[in-house]
mmCIF file of N, CA and C in Angstrom:
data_model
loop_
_atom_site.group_PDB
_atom_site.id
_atom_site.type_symbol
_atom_site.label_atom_id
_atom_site.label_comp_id
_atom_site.label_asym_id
_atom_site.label_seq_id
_atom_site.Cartn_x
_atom_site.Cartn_y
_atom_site.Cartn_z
ATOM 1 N N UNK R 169 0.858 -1.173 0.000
ATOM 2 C CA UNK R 169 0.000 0.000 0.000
ATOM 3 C C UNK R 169 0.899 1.229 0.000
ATOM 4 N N UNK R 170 0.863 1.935 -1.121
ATOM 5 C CA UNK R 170 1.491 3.554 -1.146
ATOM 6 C C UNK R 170 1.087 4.501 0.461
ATOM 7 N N UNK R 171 2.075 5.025 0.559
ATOM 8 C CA UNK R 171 2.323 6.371 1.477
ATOM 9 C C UNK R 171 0.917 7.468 1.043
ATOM 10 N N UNK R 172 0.799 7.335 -0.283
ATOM 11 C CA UNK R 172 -0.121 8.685 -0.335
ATOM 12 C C UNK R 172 -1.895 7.752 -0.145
ATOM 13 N N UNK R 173 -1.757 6.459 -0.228
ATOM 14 C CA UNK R 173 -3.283 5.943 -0.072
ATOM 15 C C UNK R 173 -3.035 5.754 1.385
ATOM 16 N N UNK R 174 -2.405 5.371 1.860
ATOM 17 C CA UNK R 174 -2.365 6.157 3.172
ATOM 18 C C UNK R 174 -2.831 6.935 4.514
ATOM 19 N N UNK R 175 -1.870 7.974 3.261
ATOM 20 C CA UNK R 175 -2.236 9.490 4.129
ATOM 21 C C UNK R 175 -4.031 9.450 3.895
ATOM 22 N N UNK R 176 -4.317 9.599 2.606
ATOM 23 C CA UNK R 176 -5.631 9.195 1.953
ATOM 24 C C UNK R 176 -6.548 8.568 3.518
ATOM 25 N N UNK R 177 -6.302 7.337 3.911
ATOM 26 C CA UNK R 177 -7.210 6.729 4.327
ATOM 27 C C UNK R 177 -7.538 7.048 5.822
ATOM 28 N N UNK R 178 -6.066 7.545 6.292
ATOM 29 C CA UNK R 178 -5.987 8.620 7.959
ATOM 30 C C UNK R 178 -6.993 9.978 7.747
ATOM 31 N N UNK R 179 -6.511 10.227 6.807
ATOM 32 C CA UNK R 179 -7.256 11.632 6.298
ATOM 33 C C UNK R 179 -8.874 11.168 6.533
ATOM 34 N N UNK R 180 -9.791 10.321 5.614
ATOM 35 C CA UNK R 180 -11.024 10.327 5.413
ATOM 36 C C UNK R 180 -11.275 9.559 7.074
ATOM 37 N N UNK R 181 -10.567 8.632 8.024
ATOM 38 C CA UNK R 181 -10.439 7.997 9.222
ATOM 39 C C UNK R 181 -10.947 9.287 10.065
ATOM 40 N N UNK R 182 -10.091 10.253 10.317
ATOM 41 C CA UNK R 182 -9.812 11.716 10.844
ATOM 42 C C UNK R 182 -11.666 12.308 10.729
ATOM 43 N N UNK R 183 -11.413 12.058 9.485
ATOM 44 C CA UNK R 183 -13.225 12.881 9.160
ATOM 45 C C UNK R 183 -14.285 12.288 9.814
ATOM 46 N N UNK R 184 -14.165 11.098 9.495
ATOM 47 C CA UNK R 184 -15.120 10.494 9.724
ATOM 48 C C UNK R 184 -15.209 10.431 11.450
ATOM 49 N N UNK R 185 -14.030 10.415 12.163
ATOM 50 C CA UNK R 185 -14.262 10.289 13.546
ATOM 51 C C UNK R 185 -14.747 11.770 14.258
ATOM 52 N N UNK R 186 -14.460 12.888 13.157
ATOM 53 C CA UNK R 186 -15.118 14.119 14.043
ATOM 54 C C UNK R 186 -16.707 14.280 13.557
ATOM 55 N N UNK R 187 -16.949 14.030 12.293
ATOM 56 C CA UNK R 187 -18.565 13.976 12.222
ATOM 57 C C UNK R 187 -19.128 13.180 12.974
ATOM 58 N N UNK R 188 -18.561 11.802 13.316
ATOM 59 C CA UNK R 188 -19.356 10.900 14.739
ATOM 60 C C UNK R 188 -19.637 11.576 15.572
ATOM 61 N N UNK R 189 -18.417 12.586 16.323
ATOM 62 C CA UNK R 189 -18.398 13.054 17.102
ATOM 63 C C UNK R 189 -19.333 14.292 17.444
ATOM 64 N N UNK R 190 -19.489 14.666 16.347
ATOM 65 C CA UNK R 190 -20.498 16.280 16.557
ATOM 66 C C UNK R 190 -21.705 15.463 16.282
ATOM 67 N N UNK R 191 -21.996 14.814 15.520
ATOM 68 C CA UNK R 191 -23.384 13.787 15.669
ATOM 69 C C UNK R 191 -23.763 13.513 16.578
ATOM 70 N N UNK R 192 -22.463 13.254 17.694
ATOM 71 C CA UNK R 192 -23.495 13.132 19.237
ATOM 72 C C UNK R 192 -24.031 14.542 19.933
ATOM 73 N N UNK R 193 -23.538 15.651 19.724
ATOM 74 C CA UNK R 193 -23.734 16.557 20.100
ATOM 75 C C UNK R 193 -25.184 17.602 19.932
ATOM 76 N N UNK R 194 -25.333 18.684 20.143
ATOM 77 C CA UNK R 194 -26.944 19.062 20.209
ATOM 78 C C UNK R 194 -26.589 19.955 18.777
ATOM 79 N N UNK R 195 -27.562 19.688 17.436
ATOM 80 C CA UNK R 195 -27.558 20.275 16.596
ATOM 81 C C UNK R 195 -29.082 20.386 15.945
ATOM 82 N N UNK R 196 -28.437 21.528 14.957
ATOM 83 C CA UNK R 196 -29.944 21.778 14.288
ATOM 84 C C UNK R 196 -29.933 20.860 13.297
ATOM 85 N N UNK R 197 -31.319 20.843 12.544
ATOM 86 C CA UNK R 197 -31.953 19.399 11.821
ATOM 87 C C UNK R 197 -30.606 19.477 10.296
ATOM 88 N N UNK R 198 -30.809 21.177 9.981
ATOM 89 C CA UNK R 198 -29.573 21.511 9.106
ATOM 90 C C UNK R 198 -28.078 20.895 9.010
ATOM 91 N N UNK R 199 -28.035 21.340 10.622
ATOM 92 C CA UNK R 199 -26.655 21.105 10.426
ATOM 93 C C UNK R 199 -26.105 19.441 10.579
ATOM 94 N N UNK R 200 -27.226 18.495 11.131
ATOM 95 C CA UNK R 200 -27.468 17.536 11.334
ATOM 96 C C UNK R 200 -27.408 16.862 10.237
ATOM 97 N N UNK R 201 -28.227 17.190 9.051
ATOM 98 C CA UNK R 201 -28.568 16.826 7.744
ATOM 99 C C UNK R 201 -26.418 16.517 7.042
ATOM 100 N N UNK R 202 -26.350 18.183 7.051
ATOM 101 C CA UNK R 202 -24.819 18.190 6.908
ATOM 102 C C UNK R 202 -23.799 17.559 7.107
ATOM 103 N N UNK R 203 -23.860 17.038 8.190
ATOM 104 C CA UNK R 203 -22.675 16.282 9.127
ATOM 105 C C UNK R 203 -23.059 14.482 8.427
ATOM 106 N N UNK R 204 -24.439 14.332 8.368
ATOM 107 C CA UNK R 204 -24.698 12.915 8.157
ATOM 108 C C UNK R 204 -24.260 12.958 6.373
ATOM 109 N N UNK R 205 -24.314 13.920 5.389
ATOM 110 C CA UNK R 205 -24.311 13.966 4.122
ATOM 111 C C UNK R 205 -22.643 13.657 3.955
ATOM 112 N N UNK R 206 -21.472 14.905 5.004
ATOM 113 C CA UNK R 206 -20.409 14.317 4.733
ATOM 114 C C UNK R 206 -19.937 12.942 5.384
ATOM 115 N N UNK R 207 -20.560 12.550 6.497
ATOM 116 C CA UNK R 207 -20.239 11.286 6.815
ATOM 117 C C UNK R 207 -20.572 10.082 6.335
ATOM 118 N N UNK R 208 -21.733 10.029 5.129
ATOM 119 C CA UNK R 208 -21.571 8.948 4.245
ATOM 120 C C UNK R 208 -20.633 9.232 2.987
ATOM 121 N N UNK R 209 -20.209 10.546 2.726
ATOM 122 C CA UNK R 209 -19.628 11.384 1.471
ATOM 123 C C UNK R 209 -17.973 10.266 2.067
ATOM 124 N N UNK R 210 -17.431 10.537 3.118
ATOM 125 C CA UNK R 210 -16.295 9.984 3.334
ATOM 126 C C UNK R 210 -15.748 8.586 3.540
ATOM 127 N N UNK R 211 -17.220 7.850 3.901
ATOM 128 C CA UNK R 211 -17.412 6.270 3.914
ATOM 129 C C UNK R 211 -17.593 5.967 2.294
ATOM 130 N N UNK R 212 -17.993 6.170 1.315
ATOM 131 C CA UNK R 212 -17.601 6.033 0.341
ATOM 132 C C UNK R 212 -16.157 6.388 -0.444
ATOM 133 N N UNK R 213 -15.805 7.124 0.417
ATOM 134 C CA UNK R 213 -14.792 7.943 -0.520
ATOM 135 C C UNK R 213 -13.421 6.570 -0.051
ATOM 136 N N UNK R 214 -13.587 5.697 1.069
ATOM 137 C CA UNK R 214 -12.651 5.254 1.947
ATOM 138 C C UNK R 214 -13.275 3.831 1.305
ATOM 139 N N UNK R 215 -14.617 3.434 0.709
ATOM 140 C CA UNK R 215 -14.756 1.931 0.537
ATOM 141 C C UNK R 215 -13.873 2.493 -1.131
ATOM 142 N N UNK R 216 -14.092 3.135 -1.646
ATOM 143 C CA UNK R 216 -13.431 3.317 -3.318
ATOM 144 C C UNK R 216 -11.929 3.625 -3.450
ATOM 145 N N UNK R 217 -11.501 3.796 -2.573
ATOM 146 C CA UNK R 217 -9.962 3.535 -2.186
ATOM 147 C C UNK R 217 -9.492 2.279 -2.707
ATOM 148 N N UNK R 218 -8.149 2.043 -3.606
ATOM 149 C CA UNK R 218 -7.709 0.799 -3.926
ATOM 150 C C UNK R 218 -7.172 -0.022 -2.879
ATOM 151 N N UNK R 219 -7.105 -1.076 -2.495
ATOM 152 C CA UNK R 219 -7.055 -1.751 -1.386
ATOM 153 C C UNK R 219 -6.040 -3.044 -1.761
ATOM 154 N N UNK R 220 -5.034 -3.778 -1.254
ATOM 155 C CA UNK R 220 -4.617 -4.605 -1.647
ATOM 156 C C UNK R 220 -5.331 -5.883 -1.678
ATOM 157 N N UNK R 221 -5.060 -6.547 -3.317
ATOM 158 C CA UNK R 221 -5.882 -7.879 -3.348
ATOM 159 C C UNK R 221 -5.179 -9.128 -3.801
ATOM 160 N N UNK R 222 -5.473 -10.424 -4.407
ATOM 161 C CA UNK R 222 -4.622 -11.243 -4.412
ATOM 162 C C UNK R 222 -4.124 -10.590 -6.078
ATOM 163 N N UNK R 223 -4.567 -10.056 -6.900
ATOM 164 C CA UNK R 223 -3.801 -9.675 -7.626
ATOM 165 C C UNK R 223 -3.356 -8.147 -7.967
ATOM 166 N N UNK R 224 -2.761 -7.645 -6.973
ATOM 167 C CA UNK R 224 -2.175 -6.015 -6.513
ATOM 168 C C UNK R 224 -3.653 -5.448 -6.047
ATOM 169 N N UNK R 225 -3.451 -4.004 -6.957
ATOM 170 C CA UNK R 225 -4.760 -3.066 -6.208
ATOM 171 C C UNK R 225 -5.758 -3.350 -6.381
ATOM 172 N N UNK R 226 -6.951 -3.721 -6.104
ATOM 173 C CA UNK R 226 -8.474 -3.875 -6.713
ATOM 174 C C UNK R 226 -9.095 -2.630 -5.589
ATOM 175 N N UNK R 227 -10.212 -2.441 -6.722
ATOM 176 C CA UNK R 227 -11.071 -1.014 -6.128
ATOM 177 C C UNK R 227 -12.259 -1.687 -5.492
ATOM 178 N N UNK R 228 -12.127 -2.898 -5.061
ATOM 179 C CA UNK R 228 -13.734 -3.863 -4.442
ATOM 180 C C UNK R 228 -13.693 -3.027 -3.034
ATOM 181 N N UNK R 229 -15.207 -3.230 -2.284
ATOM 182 C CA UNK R 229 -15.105 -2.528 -0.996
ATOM 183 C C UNK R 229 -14.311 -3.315 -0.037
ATOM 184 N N UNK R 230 -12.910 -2.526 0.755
ATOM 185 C CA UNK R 230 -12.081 -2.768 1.878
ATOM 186 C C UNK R 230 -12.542 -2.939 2.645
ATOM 187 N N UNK R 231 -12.811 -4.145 3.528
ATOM 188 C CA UNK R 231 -13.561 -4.314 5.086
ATOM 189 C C UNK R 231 -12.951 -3.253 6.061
ATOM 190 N N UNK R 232 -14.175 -3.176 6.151
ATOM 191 C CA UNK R 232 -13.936 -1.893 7.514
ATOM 192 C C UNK R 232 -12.886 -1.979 8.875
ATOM 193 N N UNK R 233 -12.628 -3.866 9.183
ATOM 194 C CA UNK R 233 -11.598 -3.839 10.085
ATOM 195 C C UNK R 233 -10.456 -4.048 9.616
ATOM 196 N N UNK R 234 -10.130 -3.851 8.153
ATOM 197 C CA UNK R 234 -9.002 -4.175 7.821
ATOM 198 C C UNK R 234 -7.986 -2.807 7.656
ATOM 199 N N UNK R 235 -9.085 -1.713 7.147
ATOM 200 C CA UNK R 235 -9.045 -0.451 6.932
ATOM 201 C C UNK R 235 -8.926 -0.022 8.446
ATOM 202 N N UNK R 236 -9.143 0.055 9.463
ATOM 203 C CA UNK R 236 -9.382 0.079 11.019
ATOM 204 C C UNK R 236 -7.699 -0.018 10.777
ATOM 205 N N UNK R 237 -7.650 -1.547 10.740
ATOM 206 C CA UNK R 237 -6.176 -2.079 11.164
ATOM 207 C C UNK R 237 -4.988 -1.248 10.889
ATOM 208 N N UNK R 238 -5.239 -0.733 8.954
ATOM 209 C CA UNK R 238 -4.269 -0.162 8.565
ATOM 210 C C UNK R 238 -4.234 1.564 9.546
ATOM 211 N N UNK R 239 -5.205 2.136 9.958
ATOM 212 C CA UNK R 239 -5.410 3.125 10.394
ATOM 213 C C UNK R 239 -4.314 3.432 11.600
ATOM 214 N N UNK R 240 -5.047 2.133 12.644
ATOM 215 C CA UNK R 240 -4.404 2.469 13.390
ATOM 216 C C UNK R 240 -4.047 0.894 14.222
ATOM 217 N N UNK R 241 -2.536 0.775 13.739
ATOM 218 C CA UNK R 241 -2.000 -0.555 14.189
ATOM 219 C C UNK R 241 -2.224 -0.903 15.443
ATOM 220 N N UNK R 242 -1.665 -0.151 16.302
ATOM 221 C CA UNK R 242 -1.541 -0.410 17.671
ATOM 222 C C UNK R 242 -2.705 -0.437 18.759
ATOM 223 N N UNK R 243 -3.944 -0.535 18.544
ATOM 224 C CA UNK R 243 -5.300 -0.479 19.289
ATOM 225 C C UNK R 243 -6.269 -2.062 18.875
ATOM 226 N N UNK R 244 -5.151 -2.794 18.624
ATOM 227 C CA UNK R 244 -5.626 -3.998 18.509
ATOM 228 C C UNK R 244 -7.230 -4.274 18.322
ATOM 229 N N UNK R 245 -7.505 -4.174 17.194
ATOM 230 C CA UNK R 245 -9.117 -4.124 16.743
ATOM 231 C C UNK R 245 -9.753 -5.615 17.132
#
């Protein structure tokens, strides 16, 4: 897996853990709407990521704990 798919997948990881986060919080239906629009916008953007397969990159959807794993090694998923 390249350095820049990567950065790529920390990056959309990053997003996705602060829209969870304000999702729990008290919002309007707007801004609510917003937060849920980019938080499926970045779960796609992270399943269409090339992913390693048995024959190099394939663009199929990356399981979510594998993508987890690459994220973040050390929190034993």
């Amino acid at each position: 897996m390249t350095d820049e798919i990567i950065a790529r997948l920390r990056a959309h990881d990053n997003n996705i853990s602060r829209y969870r986060r304000l999702l729990k919080t008290n919002l309007s239906d707007l801004e609510r709407r917003f937060l849920e629009r980019r938080l499926s916008e970045e779960t796609s953007a992270v399943e269409s990521l090339p992913h390693p397969g048995s024959n190099g990159f394939q663009h199929d959807q990356a399981p979510a704990k594998a993508v987890a794993a690459l994220l973040r090694p050390n929190q034993g998923i």
